[in-house]
CSV table of C-alpha atoms and ligand atoms in Angstrom, one decimal:
chain,number,residue,atom,x,y,z
A,193,MET,CA,0.3,0.1,0.3
A,194,THR,CA,1.6,3.3,-1.4
A,195,SER,CA,0.0,6.5,-0.6
A,196,ALA,CA,0.6,10.3,-1.8
A,197,ALA,CA,-0.8,13.8,-2.2
A,198,VAL,CA,-2.8,16.0,-4.2
A,199,LEU,CA,-2.0,19.3,-3.2
A,200,VAL,CA,-4.3,22.1,-5.7
A,201,ALA,CA,-3.0,25.4,-5.4
A,202,ALA,CA,-3.9,26.3,-8.7
A,203,GLY,CA,-6.6,28.5,-8.0
A,204,SER,CA,-6.7,32.2,-8.5
A,205,GLY,CA,-9.1,33.1,-5.1
A,206,GLU,CA,-10.6,36.4,-6.5
A,207,ARG,CA,-12.6,36.9,-4.0
A,208,LEU,CA,-9.8,37.2,-1.3
A,209,GLY,CA,-8.9,39.8,-3.9
A,210,ALA,CA,-5.0,39.5,-3.8
A,211,ASP,CA,-2.5,40.1,-6.5
A,212,ARG,CA,-1.4,36.5,-6.8
A,213,PRO,CA,-3.1,33.4,-6.9
A,214,LYS,CA,-4.2,33.1,-3.4
A,215,ALA,CA,-2.0,29.3,-2.3
A,216,PHE,CA,1.3,31.7,-3.4
A,217,VAL,CA,-0.7,35.0,-0.9
A,218,VAL,CA,2.1,34.5,2.6
A,219,VAL,CA,0.5,33.8,5.3
A,220,GLY,CA,2.8,33.3,9.2
A,221,GLY,CA,5.6,34.3,7.3
A,222,ARG,CA,5.3,31.2,4.5
A,223,PRO,CA,3.1,31.3,1.4
A,224,MET,CA,0.7,29.3,1.9
A,225,TRP,CA,0.7,26.2,0.3
A,226,GLU,CA,3.9,25.4,2.4
A,227,TRP,CA,1.5,25.1,5.5
A,228,SER,CA,0.1,22.1,4.7
A,229,LEU,CA,2.9,20.7,2.4
A,230,ALA,CA,4.9,20.8,6.4
A,231,ALA,CA,1.7,19.1,7.8
A,232,LEU,CA,1.7,16.3,5.3
A,233,ALA,CA,5.3,15.4,5.7
A,234,ALA,CA,4.4,16.0,9.0
A,235,ALA,CA,2.0,12.7,8.9
A,236,GLU,CA,4.9,10.8,6.5
A,237,ILE,CA,3.0,11.1,3.6
A,238,ASP,CA,6.2,12.5,1.2
A,239,ARG,CA,4.9,11.5,-1.6
A,240,VAL,CA,3.3,15.4,-3.2
A,241,VAL,CA,2.7,16.5,-6.6
A,242,THR,CA,1.1,20.2,-6.2
A,243,VAL,CA,-1.1,21.1,-8.5
A,244,VAL,CA,-0.2,25.1,-9.4
A,245,PRO,CA,-2.1,27.8,-11.2
A,246,PRO,CA,-0.1,27.6,-15.3
A,247,GLY,CA,2.7,29.3,-16.1
A,248,THR,CA,3.8,29.1,-12.6
A,249,GLU,CA,6.7,27.7,-11.5
A,250,LEU,CA,7.2,24.8,-8.6
A,251,PRO,CA,9.5,22.4,-9.2
A,252,GLY,CA,7.8,18.7,-8.8
A,253,GLY,CA,4.6,21.1,-9.6
A,254,VAL,CA,2.2,20.2,-12.1
A,255,ALA,CA,-0.2,22.7,-14.3
A,256,GLY,CA,-3.6,22.7,-13.3
A,257,GLY,CA,-7.2,22.9,-15.1
A,258,ASP,CA,-10.2,25.7,-15.0
A,259,THR,CA,-11.7,23.7,-12.5
A,260,ARG,CA,-10.6,22.1,-9.2
A,261,SER,CA,-11.6,19.2,-10.2
A,262,GLU,CA,-9.3,19.3,-13.4
A,263,SER,CA,-6.7,20.4,-11.3
A,264,VAL,CA,-7.2,17.6,-9.6
A,265,ARG,CA,-7.0,14.9,-12.6
A,266,ASN,CA,-4.2,16.9,-13.9
A,267,GLY,CA,-2.4,15.6,-9.9
A,268,LEU,CA,-3.4,12.6,-10.1
A,269,GLN,CA,-2.3,11.6,-13.5
A,270,ALA,CA,1.0,12.5,-12.8
A,271,LEU,CA,1.7,10.2,-9.2
A,272,PRO,CA,3.6,7.2,-10.2
A,273,ARG,CA,1.9,3.7,-11.1
A,274,GLU,CA,1.9,2.2,-7.8
A,275,VAL,CA,0.6,5.0,-5.6
A,276,ASP,CA,-2.7,3.4,-4.7
A,277,ARG,CA,-3.8,6.0,-2.2
A,278,VAL,CA,-4.6,8.9,-3.1
A,279,VAL,CA,-4.7,11.7,-0.4
A,280,VAL,CA,-6.5,15.4,-2.0
A,281,HIS,CA,-6.1,18.5,-0.3
A,282,ASP,CA,-6.7,22.5,-0.7
A,283,ALA,CA,-3.5,23.9,-0.6
A,284,ALA,CA,-6.5,27.0,0.7
A,285,ARG,CA,-6.9,25.0,4.1
A,286,PRO,CA,-3.2,25.5,6.1
A,287,LEU,CA,-4.3,24.4,9.4
A,288,VAL,CA,-4.9,21.2,8.5
A,289,THR,CA,-2.9,18.7,11.2
A,290,PRO,CA,-1.2,15.8,10.4
A,291,ASP,CA,-3.3,13.0,12.5
A,292,LEU,CA,-6.4,14.1,9.8
A,293,PHE,CA,-4.0,12.8,7.2
A,294,ALA,CA,-3.8,9.8,9.0
A,295,ARG,CA,-7.5,9.0,10.2
A,296,CYS,CA,-8.8,9.5,6.6
A,297,LEU,CA,-6.7,7.1,4.7
A,298,SER,CA,-6.6,4.5,8.1
A,299,GLU,CA,-11.3,4.4,7.3
A,300,LEU,CA,-9.6,3.2,3.5
A,301,GLU,CA,-8.0,0.2,5.2
A,302,ALA,CA,-11.0,-0.3,7.0
A,303,GLY,CA,-13.2,-0.2,3.6
A,304,ALA,CA,-14.2,2.9,2.4
A,305,ASP,CA,-13.6,4.2,-1.1
A,306,ALA,CA,-13.3,7.8,-0.4
A,307,ALA,CA,-12.7,9.2,3.5
A,308,ILE,CA,-13.3,12.5,4.0
A,309,ALA,CA,-12.7,15.4,6.8
A,310,ALA,CA,-15.9,17.3,8.1
A,311,ALA,CA,-16.7,19.5,10.7
A,312,ARG,CA,-20.5,18.9,12.4
A,313,VAL,CA,-22.9,21.9,11.2
A,314,THR,CA,-23.4,24.3,14.8
A,315,ASP,CA,-25.8,26.1,13.1
A,316,THR,CA,-29.6,25.9,11.8
A,317,VAL,CA,-29.1,25.3,7.8
A,318,LYS,CA,-32.6,26.1,6.2
A,319,GLU,CA,-33.3,25.8,2.7
A,320,ALA,CA,-34.7,28.8,0.5
A,321,GLY,CA,-36.3,29.6,-3.1
A,322,GLU,CA,-35.1,33.1,-5.0
A,323,ASP,CA,-38.2,34.6,-3.8
A,324,ARG,CA,-36.3,33.7,0.2
A,325,VAL,CA,-39.2,32.0,1.1
A,326,VAL,CA,-38.1,28.8,3.2
A,327,VAL,CA,-39.3,26.0,2.3
A,328,ARG,CA,-37.5,23.3,4.6
A,329,THR,CA,-35.5,23.3,7.4
A,330,HIS,CA,-32.7,20.7,7.5
A,331,ASP,CA,-32.6,18.3,11.2
A,332,ARG,CA,-28.7,19.3,11.5
A,333,SER,CA,-27.8,16.3,13.6
A,334,ARG,CA,-27.2,14.7,9.9
A,335,LEU,CA,-25.8,17.5,8.6
A,336,TRP,CA,-21.4,18.1,8.0
A,337,SER,CA,-19.4,20.9,6.8
A,338,ILE,CA,-17.2,19.2,4.0
A,339,GLN,CA,-13.7,20.0,4.1
A,340,THR,CA,-10.0,18.6,2.7
A,341,PRO,CA,-8.2,16.1,3.3
A,342,GLN,CA,-10.5,13.9,1.5
A,343,ALA,CA,-8.7,10.1,0.8
A,344,PHE,CA,-9.6,7.6,-1.7
A,345,ARG,CA,-8.6,4.3,-3.2
A,346,ARG,CA,-6.9,5.7,-6.3
A,347,ALA,CA,-8.9,3.5,-8.3
A,348,VAL,CA,-12.0,4.7,-7.8
A,349,LEU,CA,-10.7,8.3,-7.5
A,350,GLU,CA,-9.7,8.0,-11.5
A,351,ARG,CA,-13.4,5.8,-12.0
A,352,ALA,CA,-14.7,9.4,-11.1
A,353,LEU,CA,-12.5,11.8,-12.9
A,354,ALA,CA,-13.5,9.8,-16.2
A,355,GLN,CA,-17.0,10.6,-15.9
A,356,PRO,CA,-18.1,13.3,-18.8
A,357,ASP,CA,-16.5,16.6,-18.5
A,358,ALA,CA,-20.0,18.4,-17.3
A,359,VAL,CA,-20.4,16.3,-14.4
A,360,VAL,CA,-16.5,16.3,-13.6
A,361,ARG,CA,-16.2,20.4,-14.1
A,362,ALA,CA,-19.6,20.9,-12.0
A,363,ALA,CA,-18.3,19.1,-8.7
A,364,THR,CA,-17.8,21.1,-6.1
A,365,ASP,CA,-15.6,18.5,-3.8
A,366,ASP,CA,-14.3,14.8,-5.7
A,367,ALA,CA,-16.2,13.0,-3.2
A,368,MET,CA,-19.0,14.1,-4.8
A,369,LEU,CA,-18.5,12.5,-7.8
A,370,VAL,CA,-17.5,8.6,-6.0
A,371,GLU,CA,-20.7,9.1,-4.6
A,372,ALA,CA,-22.4,9.3,-8.1
A,373,LEU,CA,-21.0,5.8,-9.2
A,374,GLY,CA,-22.4,4.2,-5.7
A,375,GLY,CA,-18.8,4.6,-3.6
A,376,ARG,CA,-19.0,4.3,-0.7
A,377,VAL,CA,-17.6,7.7,1.2
A,378,VAL,CA,-17.7,8.1,4.9
A,379,VAL,CA,-16.9,11.4,6.8
A,380,VAL,CA,-14.0,11.7,9.5
A,381,GLU,CA,-14.7,14.4,12.0
A,382,SER,CA,-12.7,17.6,12.4
A,383,SER,CA,-12.4,20.7,13.2
A,384,PRO,CA,-14.2,24.1,12.2
A,385,ALA,CA,-10.7,24.8,12.7
A,386,ASN,CA,-9.1,23.8,9.5
A,387,PHE,CA,-11.2,26.4,7.4
A,388,LYS,CA,-10.6,27.3,4.2
A,389,VAL,CA,-8.9,30.7,3.5
A,390,THR,CA,-11.5,32.1,1.2
A,391,THR,CA,-12.0,36.1,1.9
A,392,PRO,CA,-10.1,38.5,3.4
A,393,HIS,CA,-11.8,38.1,6.9
A,394,ASP,CA,-9.8,33.9,6.6
A,395,LEU,CA,-7.3,35.3,5.9
A,396,GLU,CA,-6.5,37.6,8.7
A,397,VAL,CA,-7.9,34.6,10.5
A,398,ALA,CA,-5.6,32.5,9.2
A,399,GLU,CA,-2.8,34.8,9.7
A,400,LEU,CA,-4.1,35.2,14.0
A,401,LEU,CA,-3.0,31.6,13.7
A,402,LEU,CA,-0.4,31.3,12.3
A,403,GLY,CA,1.5,34.2,13.3
A,404,ARG,CA,1.6,33.9,17.1
A,405,PRO,CA,5.2,32.8,18.5
A,406,ALA,CA,6.3,29.2,18.7
A,407,GLY,CA,5.3,28.8,14.6
A,408,GLY,CA,1.8,28.2,14.4
A,409,ARG,CA,0.0,25.4,15.5
A,410,GLY,CA,1.8,25.0,18.4
B,511,C5P,O1,-11.8,27.6,-5.4
B,511,C5P,P1,-12.2,27.3,-3.6
B,511,C5P,O2,-11.4,28.1,-2.7
B,511,C5P,O3,-12.9,25.8,-3.6
B,511,C5P,O4,-10.5,26.3,-4.3
B,511,C5P,C1,-10.5,24.8,-3.4
B,511,C5P,C2,-9.0,24.7,-3.5
B,511,C5P,O5,-8.8,23.9,-5.2
B,511,C5P,C3,-7.8,25.9,-3.6
B,511,C5P,O6,-6.7,24.5,-2.8
B,511,C5P,C4,-7.5,25.8,-5.2
B,511,C5P,O7,-6.2,26.6,-5.3
B,511,C5P,C5,-8.1,25.0,-5.8
B,511,C5P,N1,-8.0,24.8,-6.7
B,511,C5P,C6,-7.3,24.8,-8.4
B,511,C5P,N2,-8.1,25.1,-9.3
B,511,C5P,C7,-8.3,25.4,-9.8
B,511,C5P,C8,-9.8,26.1,-8.5
B,511,C5P,C9,-9.4,25.7,-7.7
B,511,C5P,O8,-6.5,23.9,-8.1
B,511,C5P,N3,-8.7,26.0,-10.9
């Protein structure tokens, strides 16, 4: 059993409004993607393909696509054949912990096709129409807010990403594509601390947490 990671860092990060792609914005004294690389190394996952915006030079990096799923597909193709477990992680989640990678991968050993980090939903979630009129309140005890890392059996992820382009482009996470094929996807409990840096506010919070003395997560 050989594990490797695909670190997706090819997004433009328009909502952040920075002067460079989001994963390359400096937070806590390092480009954002380096925090995830350090967590992967601490989890002893040392085969990592980093997917970067086309035209960006990074040793060992591969060029991303127009959508996140296409970037994952490019990263997956660059992994050596002997890799049979793949963990996909967003470079935009620099607060990930090494332990979370390990817990996701161990669920594959227990029989899952995919194991995905997720935080329990603490707010009440309602569904409303275009007119803002509420049509439903969901049972929050069964709701999970999905994050990365997401660990997959490689063959399953390859099949999932081989679905028609329109299906792949529309996916907001990779596990969704596995679900569409009837795969067994399990959630691995994580914390809201593993948030995705999307807005300037998120970046300020990440800077406060990672810029602390003692190198961040201490
Ligand atoms: O856009 P969003 O914040 O959801 O992106 C999540 C992750 O996917 C980020 O780390 C981003 O760099 C990556 N991504 C990518 N290729 C794209 C779009 C997003 O690698 N085309």
